[in-house]
């Protein structure tokens, strides 16, 4: 046996032994909370719960056990599963800094692959980064970037139109949405053009960003669970040497992805610094004309007090973090919207009519909409909100209890012994899974058709029960972008991107299903594939419309 295999074996034995001791000596605080029986003494419910096609099982649990229940993890260690509004408020807002934090598994993963950016930091360091970045995602700043968005998306429209000029064609729209999202965050966020959108260009950074979440989801569950321990073994050089000795597979692919992201991020920051040193005129000659997020961030960081200033390592980490967070989530959400429009052609036509009417310049030609006009189209807004409600790109998140506490509930639940409980005692180390999709489709709040995709629901007053529930999300009574101090910093950027893409493409292109079945996979960020394949793709039949 190789030294690497022995090291991993020892770590695995140590981890299992530790869990067995803890399981034996400590009675779970969730012993009275209802939940499903374990599927296995070793994996509990995790295989079905975190399967790429785990949607049905997750929905079954929600329908059977309600807002709060216990699930079985490795070695049948109990975890809490909830979408209760008051519990979510405590987890994400009220007690976020004191009791509930991101899991070490997730933090370690982002720190290892991306560096100390927003997704990998906690406490004062995270707050300091958000303080510096928040103004860059304001409506005021996005309004200035709207023309950049429109210019890029017209190039997308031209590229797709050229491919269907001789008649309908099958086109992988996920690929085009990903390329567009990368170029939008590239020019609007980093002042850099990754993709001309007029020709196919190979790029290591682009390929690495696209592959990040699909490859990460292929890592063995045990490897992900051991990551917080493994990243502390020796210096970074030693860990890199160990990883290089592992067999070819997802671990090696993730190493290459991380290297590509780090290298290009450093290059982009260095280029931007050199331009800033040459003065404002040099900055204006570059992509983004100095209005991009990274240019503004570097300028503000230079002016910041020492206690607020980000280190060079933190600035570089923000590049990969922002690109990764902005690309997959928004491009996959846009792909989901296009897929829904093919399943509901009447909605696609109604949306087209609204946009064409708004863009009509009075002579029958289409004009571009400014920021306020595109953001205020009611049916476009309804289609976007409804898709983000029923199909959030990130379906669930995990938090870990950092000290013993009591988690309040919106209404009592009945324990296994028959007693009513209006709160759940939670102990340090307990994992809590928060189901974003279940919260967004809670029938108690949204009504019996909560799981159905109906954009029209947003054109009427929302249910009173929903407004009284006080969902702690930053967006539209939804948990899609979560809430509190770790809410998605770029949700307004994402909204603008989705709306400008749809307002540009829908009037001139028609989308239909092809003969290839589309399957959505429950990875870290939900993504589509064809049939039983796990490779990301979403082929649609696209036709040019004469306007």
Coordinates of C-alpha atoms in Angstrom, one line a residue:
X1 CA 0.0 0.0 0.0
X2 CA 1.3 3.5 -0.9
X3 CA 2.1 6.1 1.8
X4 CA -0.8 8.2 0.4
X5 CA -3.3 5.4 0.6
X6 CA -2.1 4.6 4.2
X7 CA -2.5 8.3 5.2
X8 CA -6.0 8.3 3.8
X9 CA -6.8 5.0 5.4
X10 CA -5.6 6.2 8.8
X11 CA -7.6 9.4 8.5
X12 CA -10.7 7.4 7.5
X13 CA -10.3 5.0 10.5
X14 CA -9.7 8.0 12.8
X15 CA -12.8 9.8 11.5
X16 CA -15.1 6.7 11.8
X17 CA -13.7 5.9 15.3
X18 CA -14.3 9.5 16.5
X19 CA -17.9 9.4 15.2
X20 CA -18.6 6.0 16.8
X21 CA -17.3 7.3 20.2
X22 CA -19.4 10.4 19.9
X23 CA -22.5 8.5 18.8
X24 CA -22.0 6.0 21.6
X25 CA -21.4 8.5 24.4
X26 CA -23.8 11.3 23.5
X27 CA -27.5 11.1 23.2
X28 CA -28.7 13.3 20.3
X29 CA -30.7 16.4 21.2
X30 CA -33.0 15.3 18.3
X31 CA -34.1 12.0 19.8
X32 CA -37.7 13.2 20.1
X33 CA -37.8 14.8 16.6
X34 CA -39.7 12.7 14.0
X35 CA -37.9 11.7 10.8
X36 CA -37.4 8.9 8.3
X37 CA -35.8 5.5 9.3
X38 CA -32.2 5.1 8.4
X39 CA -31.4 3.4 5.1
X40 CA -28.0 2.2 6.2
X41 CA -26.0 2.0 9.5
X42 CA -23.1 3.6 7.7
X43 CA -24.6 6.2 5.3
X44 CA -27.9 6.8 7.0
X45 CA -30.2 8.7 4.6
X46 CA -27.3 10.6 2.8
X47 CA -27.2 8.5 -0.4
X48 CA -30.8 9.2 -1.3
X49 CA -30.9 12.7 0.2
X50 CA -27.8 14.0 -1.8
X51 CA -28.3 11.9 -4.9
X52 CA -28.2 13.9 -8.2
X53 CA -31.8 12.8 -8.6
X54 CA -32.7 13.3 -5.0
X55 CA -35.6 15.8 -5.7
X56 CA -38.3 13.2 -5.3
X57 CA -36.9 11.9 -2.0
X58 CA -36.5 15.4 -0.6
X59 CA -40.1 16.3 -1.6
X60 CA -41.4 13.0 -0.1
X61 CA -39.7 13.8 3.3
X62 CA -41.1 17.3 3.3
X63 CA -44.6 16.1 2.5
X64 CA -44.4 13.3 5.2
X65 CA -42.7 15.1 8.1
X66 CA -43.4 18.8 7.6
X67 CA -41.4 21.9 8.5
X68 CA -38.9 20.2 10.9
X69 CA -37.6 16.7 11.0
X70 CA -34.4 14.7 11.8
X71 CA -32.4 12.8 9.1
X72 CA -29.6 10.3 9.6
X73 CA -26.1 11.1 8.4
X74 CA -23.0 9.0 8.4
X75 CA -23.0 6.3 11.2
X76 CA -26.6 7.4 11.8
X77 CA -25.6 10.7 13.4
X78 CA -28.7 12.9 13.6
X79 CA -29.0 16.1 11.6
X80 CA -31.9 18.6 11.6
X81 CA -33.8 19.4 8.4
X82 CA -36.0 22.4 8.3
X83 CA -37.7 25.1 6.2
X84 CA -39.6 26.6 9.1
X85 CA -39.7 30.5 8.6
X86 CA -38.9 31.4 12.2
X87 CA -36.1 28.8 12.4
X88 CA -34.7 30.2 9.2
X89 CA -34.8 33.7 10.7
X90 CA -32.8 32.5 13.7
X91 CA -30.3 30.6 11.6
X92 CA -29.7 33.2 8.9
X93 CA -30.4 36.6 10.6
X94 CA -30.9 36.8 14.4
X95 CA -28.3 34.3 15.6
X96 CA -26.2 33.8 12.6
X97 CA -22.9 35.3 14.0
X98 CA -23.3 33.7 17.4
X99 CA -24.7 30.2 16.9
X100 CA -25.0 29.1 13.3
X101 CA -22.2 29.2 10.8
X102 CA -21.3 27.7 7.4
X103 CA -20.1 24.1 7.7
X104 CA -16.4 23.5 7.9
X105 CA -16.7 21.2 4.9
X106 CA -17.9 24.0 2.7
X107 CA -15.6 26.7 4.1
X108 CA -12.6 24.4 3.7
X109 CA -13.6 23.5 0.2
X110 CA -13.9 27.2 -0.9
X111 CA -10.7 28.2 1.0
X112 CA -8.7 25.3 -0.7
X113 CA -10.0 25.9 -4.2
X114 CA -10.6 29.7 -4.3
X115 CA -8.7 31.3 -1.4
X116 CA -10.0 33.7 1.3
X117 CA -12.9 35.3 -0.6
X118 CA -16.4 35.9 0.5
X119 CA -17.5 32.3 0.3
X120 CA -14.6 31.0 2.5
X121 CA -14.5 33.5 5.3
X122 CA -16.3 34.1 8.6
X123 CA -16.8 36.8 11.2
X124 CA -14.9 40.1 11.1
X125 CA -13.0 39.1 8.0
X126 CA -16.2 38.3 6.1
X127 CA -17.9 41.5 7.3
X128 CA -14.8 43.6 6.2
X129 CA -15.0 42.1 2.7
X130 CA -18.7 42.7 2.4
X131 CA -18.3 46.3 3.6
X132 CA -15.9 46.9 0.8
X133 CA -17.9 45.1 -1.9
X134 CA -21.5 46.0 -1.0
X135 CA -21.5 49.5 -2.8
X136 CA -20.3 47.8 -6.0
X137 CA -23.5 45.9 -6.3
X138 CA -25.9 48.8 -5.6
X139 CA -28.7 49.7 -8.0
X140 CA -26.8 53.0 -8.7
X141 CA -23.7 51.1 -9.9
X142 CA -25.7 48.5 -11.8
X143 CA -27.6 51.3 -13.6
X144 CA -24.2 52.5 -15.0
X145 CA -23.3 49.0 -16.1
X146 CA -26.6 48.4 -18.0
X147 CA -25.3 49.6 -21.4
X148 CA -22.4 47.1 -21.0
X149 CA -24.9 44.3 -20.4
X150 CA -27.0 45.3 -23.4
X151 CA -23.9 45.4 -25.8
X152 CA -22.7 42.0 -24.7
X153 CA -26.2 40.4 -25.1
X154 CA -26.7 41.8 -28.5
X155 CA -23.5 39.9 -29.5
X156 CA -25.1 36.8 -28.1
X157 CA -28.3 37.4 -30.1
X158 CA -26.2 37.9 -33.3
X159 CA -24.2 34.7 -32.6
X160 CA -27.3 32.5 -32.1
X161 CA -29.2 34.2 -35.0
X162 CA -26.3 33.4 -37.3
X163 CA -26.6 29.7 -36.4
X164 CA -30.3 29.6 -37.2
X165 CA -30.4 31.9 -40.3
X166 CA -31.1 29.0 -42.6
X167 CA -33.8 27.4 -40.4
X168 CA -34.4 25.9 -36.9
X169 CA -31.4 24.4 -35.3
X170 CA -30.7 22.4 -32.1
X171 CA -28.5 24.6 -29.9
X172 CA -27.0 23.9 -26.4
X173 CA -28.5 26.9 -24.6
X174 CA -26.8 26.1 -21.3
X175 CA -23.4 26.5 -23.0
X176 CA -24.5 29.9 -24.4
X177 CA -25.9 31.1 -21.1
X178 CA -22.7 30.1 -19.4
X179 CA -20.5 31.9 -22.0
X180 CA -22.7 35.0 -21.7
X181 CA -22.7 35.0 -17.9
X182 CA -19.0 34.7 -17.9
X183 CA -18.6 37.6 -20.3
X184 CA -21.0 39.8 -18.3
X185 CA -19.1 39.2 -15.0
X186 CA -15.9 39.5 -17.0
X187 CA -16.6 42.9 -18.4
X188 CA -19.0 44.3 -15.8
X189 CA -17.1 42.7 -12.8
X190 CA -13.5 42.4 -13.8
X191 CA -13.1 44.8 -16.7
X192 CA -11.9 41.9 -18.9
X193 CA -13.3 40.1 -21.9
X194 CA -13.2 36.3 -21.7
X195 CA -15.3 35.5 -24.8
X196 CA -16.1 37.5 -27.9
X197 CA -19.3 35.4 -28.3
X198 CA -18.8 35.5 -32.0
X199 CA -16.6 32.4 -32.3
X200 CA -15.7 29.4 -30.2
X201 CA -12.7 30.1 -28.1
X202 CA -10.9 27.6 -25.8
X203 CA -9.9 29.1 -22.4
X204 CA -8.6 27.3 -19.3
X205 CA -10.2 29.7 -16.9
X206 CA -13.6 29.5 -18.6
X207 CA -13.5 25.7 -18.8
X208 CA -12.5 25.6 -15.1
X209 CA -15.3 27.8 -13.9
X210 CA -17.9 25.7 -15.9
X211 CA -16.5 22.5 -14.5
X212 CA -16.1 23.6 -10.9
X213 CA -19.5 22.5 -9.4
X214 CA -20.1 19.4 -11.6
X215 CA -16.7 18.0 -10.8
X216 CA -17.0 19.0 -7.1
X217 CA -20.2 17.0 -6.9
X218 CA -18.4 13.9 -8.2
X219 CA -15.9 13.9 -5.3
X220 CA -16.5 11.0 -2.9
X221 CA -18.7 12.0 0.0
X222 CA -16.1 10.7 2.5
X223 CA -13.4 12.9 0.9
X224 CA -15.6 15.9 1.3
X225 CA -16.4 15.1 4.9
X226 CA -12.7 14.6 5.7
X227 CA -11.6 17.8 3.9
X228 CA -11.7 20.1 7.1
X229 CA -9.2 17.7 8.7
X230 CA -7.1 17.0 5.7
X231 CA -6.5 20.7 4.9
X232 CA -4.8 21.1 8.3
X233 CA -2.3 18.3 7.7
X234 CA 1.1 19.9 7.3
X235 CA 2.0 22.9 5.1
X236 CA 0.4 23.7 1.8
X237 CA 3.3 22.2 -0.2
X238 CA 2.9 18.9 1.6
X239 CA -0.8 18.7 0.9
X240 CA -0.3 19.6 -2.8
X241 CA 2.3 16.8 -3.0
X242 CA -0.1 14.3 -1.4
X243 CA -2.9 15.3 -3.8
X244 CA -0.6 14.9 -6.8
X245 CA 0.1 11.3 -5.7
X246 CA -3.6 10.4 -5.7
X247 CA -5.0 8.4 -8.7
X248 CA -6.4 10.3 -11.7
X249 CA -10.0 11.3 -11.0
X250 CA -12.2 14.1 -9.6
X251 CA -9.6 15.1 -7.0
X252 CA -6.9 15.6 -9.6
X253 CA -9.4 17.5 -11.8
X254 CA -10.3 19.8 -8.9
X255 CA -6.6 20.5 -8.3
X256 CA -6.1 21.5 -12.0
X257 CA -9.3 23.7 -11.8
X258 CA -8.0 25.4 -8.7
X259 CA -4.6 26.1 -10.3
X260 CA -6.2 27.6 -13.4
X261 CA -8.5 29.8 -11.4
X262 CA -5.7 31.0 -9.1
X263 CA -3.3 31.8 -11.9
X264 CA -5.7 33.8 -14.0
X265 CA -7.1 35.6 -11.0
X266 CA -3.6 36.8 -10.1
X267 CA -3.0 37.9 -13.7
X268 CA -6.2 39.9 -13.8
X269 CA -5.5 41.7 -10.6
X270 CA -1.9 42.5 -11.7
X271 CA -3.2 43.8 -15.0
X272 CA -5.7 46.0 -13.3
X273 CA -3.2 47.4 -10.8
X274 CA -0.8 48.3 -13.7
X275 CA -3.6 50.2 -15.5
X276 CA -4.5 52.1 -12.3
X277 CA -0.9 53.1 -11.8
X278 CA -0.9 54.6 -15.3
X279 CA -3.8 56.9 -14.4
X280 CA -7.5 57.3 -15.2
X281 CA -6.9 57.7 -18.9
X282 CA -5.3 54.3 -19.2
X283 CA -8.1 52.7 -17.2
X284 CA -10.8 54.3 -19.5
X285 CA -9.1 52.7 -22.5
X286 CA -9.7 49.2 -21.1
X287 CA -12.7 46.9 -21.1
X288 CA -15.4 48.3 -18.7
X289 CA -13.9 51.8 -18.9
X290 CA -13.0 51.7 -15.2
X291 CA -16.6 51.2 -14.1
X292 CA -16.2 47.4 -13.5
X293 CA -16.4 46.1 -10.0
X294 CA -12.7 45.1 -9.8
X295 CA -11.4 48.6 -10.9
X296 CA -13.6 50.3 -8.3
X297 CA -12.7 47.8 -5.6
X298 CA -9.0 48.3 -6.2
X299 CA -9.4 52.1 -6.1
X300 CA -11.5 52.0 -2.9
X301 CA -9.2 49.5 -1.3
X302 CA -6.2 51.8 -1.8
X303 CA -8.1 54.6 -0.1
X304 CA -9.4 52.5 2.7
X305 CA -8.1 52.6 6.3
X306 CA -5.6 49.9 7.2
X307 CA -8.2 48.1 9.3
X308 CA -10.7 47.9 6.5
X309 CA -8.2 47.3 3.6
X310 CA -8.3 43.9 1.9
X311 CA -5.0 42.0 1.6
X312 CA -3.6 41.1 -1.8
X313 CA -4.6 37.5 -1.2
X314 CA -8.1 38.5 -0.4
X315 CA -8.4 40.7 -3.5
X316 CA -7.2 37.8 -5.8
X317 CA -9.6 35.4 -4.1
X318 CA -12.5 37.7 -4.8
X319 CA -11.9 37.3 -8.6
X320 CA -12.5 33.5 -8.7
X321 CA -15.2 33.8 -6.0
X322 CA -17.2 36.5 -7.9
X323 CA -16.9 34.7 -11.3
X324 CA -17.9 31.3 -9.9
X325 CA -20.8 32.7 -7.8
X326 CA -22.1 34.8 -10.7
X327 CA -21.7 32.4 -13.6
X328 CA -23.1 29.0 -12.7
X329 CA -26.0 30.2 -10.6
X330 CA -27.3 32.9 -13.0
X331 CA -26.6 30.9 -16.2
X332 CA -28.4 27.9 -14.9
X333 CA -31.3 30.0 -13.7
X334 CA -31.6 31.5 -17.2
X335 CA -31.4 28.0 -18.7
X336 CA -34.2 26.9 -16.3
X337 CA -36.3 29.9 -17.5
X338 CA -35.8 29.0 -21.1
X339 CA -36.7 25.4 -20.4
X340 CA -39.9 26.4 -18.6
X341 CA -40.8 28.6 -21.6
X342 CA -40.5 25.6 -23.9
X343 CA -42.8 23.6 -21.6
X344 CA -45.2 26.5 -21.5
X345 CA -45.3 28.1 -25.0
X346 CA -48.3 30.3 -24.1
X347 CA -46.2 32.0 -21.4
X348 CA -43.3 32.4 -23.9
X349 CA -45.7 34.1 -26.4
X350 CA -47.2 36.4 -23.7
X351 CA -43.8 37.4 -22.5
X352 CA -42.7 38.1 -26.1
X353 CA -45.7 40.3 -26.7
X354 CA -44.9 42.4 -23.5
X355 CA -41.3 42.8 -24.5
X356 CA -41.9 43.7 -28.1
X357 CA -44.5 46.3 -27.1
X358 CA -42.0 47.8 -24.6
X359 CA -39.2 47.9 -27.1
X360 CA -41.2 49.2 -30.0
X361 CA -39.6 52.6 -31.0
X362 CA -42.8 53.7 -32.8
X363 CA -41.7 52.7 -36.2
X364 CA -42.0 48.9 -35.7
X365 CA -38.3 48.5 -34.9
X366 CA -36.9 47.3 -31.6
X367 CA -35.0 49.7 -29.3
X368 CA -32.9 48.9 -26.3
X369 CA -34.5 49.3 -22.8
X370 CA -32.7 51.2 -20.1
X371 CA -32.2 49.9 -16.6
X372 CA -35.5 51.1 -15.1
X373 CA -37.5 50.0 -18.1
X374 CA -36.3 46.4 -18.2
X375 CA -36.5 46.0 -14.4
X376 CA -40.1 47.2 -14.4
X377 CA -41.7 45.0 -17.0
X378 CA -44.4 43.2 -15.0
X379 CA -44.7 39.8 -16.8
X380 CA -40.9 39.5 -17.3
X381 CA -40.5 40.1 -13.6
X382 CA -43.2 37.5 -12.8
X383 CA -41.5 34.9 -15.0
X384 CA -38.1 35.5 -13.3
X385 CA -39.5 35.5 -9.8
X386 CA -41.6 32.4 -10.3
X387 CA -38.6 30.4 -11.7
X388 CA -36.4 31.5 -8.9
X389 CA -39.2 30.6 -6.4
X390 CA -39.9 27.0 -7.7
X391 CA -36.4 26.3 -9.0
X392 CA -33.8 28.1 -7.0
X393 CA -30.3 27.3 -8.4
X394 CA -29.1 26.3 -4.9
X395 CA -31.8 24.1 -3.4
X396 CA -30.5 23.6 0.1
X397 CA -27.7 24.9 2.4
X398 CA -26.2 23.6 5.6
X399 CA -25.3 25.4 8.8
X400 CA -23.4 24.0 11.8
X401 CA -24.3 24.9 15.5
X402 CA -21.3 26.5 17.2
X403 CA -22.8 26.4 20.7
X404 CA -25.8 24.9 22.5
X405 CA -28.9 26.8 21.8
X406 CA -32.7 26.6 21.3
X407 CA -34.1 26.9 17.8
X408 CA -37.6 28.6 17.8
X409 CA -40.3 27.4 15.5
X410 CA -43.2 29.2 13.8
X411 CA -45.7 26.7 15.2
X412 CA -45.4 23.7 17.4
X413 CA -44.6 20.2 16.1
X414 CA -45.4 16.9 17.7
X415 CA -42.5 14.9 19.0
X416 CA -42.1 11.2 18.8
X417 CA -43.5 10.8 22.3
X418 CA -46.6 12.9 21.4
X419 CA -45.7 16.1 23.2
X420 CA -46.0 19.4 21.4
X421 CA -42.7 21.4 20.9
X422 CA -42.5 25.1 20.0
X423 CA -38.7 25.0 19.8
X424 CA -35.9 22.4 19.2
X425 CA -32.8 22.2 21.5
X426 CA -29.7 22.1 19.3
X427 CA -26.2 21.1 20.5
X428 CA -22.8 22.3 19.4
X429 CA -21.7 20.4 16.3
X430 CA -25.2 19.6 15.1
X431 CA -25.6 20.0 11.3
X432 CA -28.8 21.8 10.1
X433 CA -30.0 21.4 6.5
X434 CA -32.2 24.3 5.4
X435 CA -34.3 23.4 2.4
X436 CA -34.6 26.6 0.3
X437 CA -36.9 25.0 -2.3
X438 CA -39.3 23.6 0.3
X439 CA -39.5 27.1 1.9
X440 CA -40.2 28.7 -1.5
X441 CA -43.0 26.2 -2.2
X442 CA -44.5 25.8 1.3
X443 CA -48.2 25.1 0.7
X444 CA -49.1 26.6 4.1
X445 CA -47.9 29.9 2.8
X446 CA -48.3 29.8 -1.0
X447 CA -51.5 27.7 -1.2
X448 CA -52.2 24.3 -2.6
X449 CA -50.6 25.1 -6.0
X450 CA -47.3 26.1 -4.4
X451 CA -45.3 23.6 -6.3
X452 CA -46.7 24.6 -9.7
X453 CA -44.9 27.1 -12.0
X454 CA -47.4 29.9 -12.5
X455 CA -45.9 33.4 -13.3
X456 CA -49.4 34.9 -13.0
X457 CA -49.4 34.5 -9.3
X458 CA -47.0 37.5 -9.1
X459 CA -49.5 39.8 -10.9
X460 CA -52.0 39.5 -8.0
X461 CA -51.6 40.3 -4.3
X462 CA -49.6 37.5 -2.6
X463 CA -51.3 35.3 0.1
X464 CA -51.7 37.0 3.5
X465 CA -50.1 34.0 5.2
X466 CA -46.9 34.5 3.2
X467 CA -46.6 38.2 4.2
X468 CA -47.2 37.3 7.9
X469 CA -44.6 34.5 7.9
X470 CA -41.8 37.1 7.6
X471 CA -39.5 34.9 5.4
X472 CA -36.0 36.2 6.1
X473 CA -34.8 36.3 2.5
X474 CA -33.5 39.5 0.8
X475 CA -35.7 38.9 -2.3
X476 CA -39.4 38.7 -2.7
X477 CA -40.5 36.5 0.3
X478 CA -38.1 33.9 -1.0
X479 CA -35.0 32.2 0.4
X480 CA -33.4 31.9 -3.0
X481 CA -30.7 34.4 -2.2
X482 CA -31.0 33.7 1.5
X483 CA -30.7 36.6 4.0
X484 CA -28.7 38.1 6.8
X485 CA -25.0 38.8 6.7
X486 CA -24.3 36.0 4.2
X487 CA -27.0 36.8 1.7
X488 CA -26.0 36.7 -1.9
X489 CA -24.2 40.0 -2.5
X490 CA -24.8 39.9 -6.2
X491 CA -28.6 39.2 -6.4
X492 CA -29.4 42.5 -8.1
X493 CA -26.6 41.9 -10.6
X494 CA -28.2 38.5 -11.3
X495 CA -31.6 40.0 -11.8
X496 CA -30.4 42.6 -14.2
X497 CA -28.5 39.9 -16.2
X498 CA -31.5 37.6 -16.5
X499 CA -33.9 40.3 -17.5
X500 CA -31.6 41.9 -20.2
X501 CA -30.9 38.5 -21.7
X502 CA -34.6 37.6 -21.9
X503 CA -35.6 41.1 -23.1
X504 CA -33.1 40.8 -25.9
X505 CA -33.5 37.2 -27.1
X506 CA -37.3 36.5 -26.7
X507 CA -38.5 39.0 -29.3
X508 CA -36.3 37.6 -32.1
X509 CA -35.8 33.9 -31.2
X510 CA -38.3 31.1 -30.5
X511 CA -37.4 28.2 -28.2
X512 CA -38.9 24.7 -28.3
X513 CA -38.0 21.3 -26.9
X514 CA -35.8 19.1 -29.0
X515 CA -36.2 15.3 -29.1
X516 CA -33.5 14.9 -26.4
X517 CA -35.0 14.6 -22.8
X518 CA -33.7 17.2 -20.4
X519 CA -33.0 16.1 -16.8
X520 CA -32.1 18.5 -13.9
X521 CA -29.5 17.4 -11.4
X522 CA -29.4 18.3 -7.7
X523 CA -25.8 19.3 -7.5
X524 CA -24.4 22.2 -5.4
X525 CA -25.9 24.3 -8.2
X526 CA -28.7 22.5 -10.1
X527 CA -27.8 21.9 -13.7
X528 CA -29.4 20.2 -16.7
X529 CA -28.2 17.2 -18.7
X530 CA -29.5 15.0 -21.4
X531 CA -31.2 11.8 -20.4
X532 CA -29.2 9.7 -18.0
X533 CA -25.9 11.5 -18.7
X534 CA -24.4 13.7 -15.9
X535 CA -22.6 16.0 -18.4
X536 CA -24.1 19.5 -18.3
X537 CA -26.0 20.4 -21.5
X538 CA -29.5 21.7 -22.5
X539 CA -30.2 21.4 -26.2
X540 CA -33.2 23.3 -27.4
X541 CA -34.7 23.8 -30.9
X542 CA -34.2 27.5 -31.8
X543 CA -35.9 29.4 -34.6
X544 CA -35.3 32.9 -35.8
X545 CA -38.4 35.2 -35.7
X546 CA -38.8 38.0 -38.3
X547 CA -39.6 41.2 -36.5

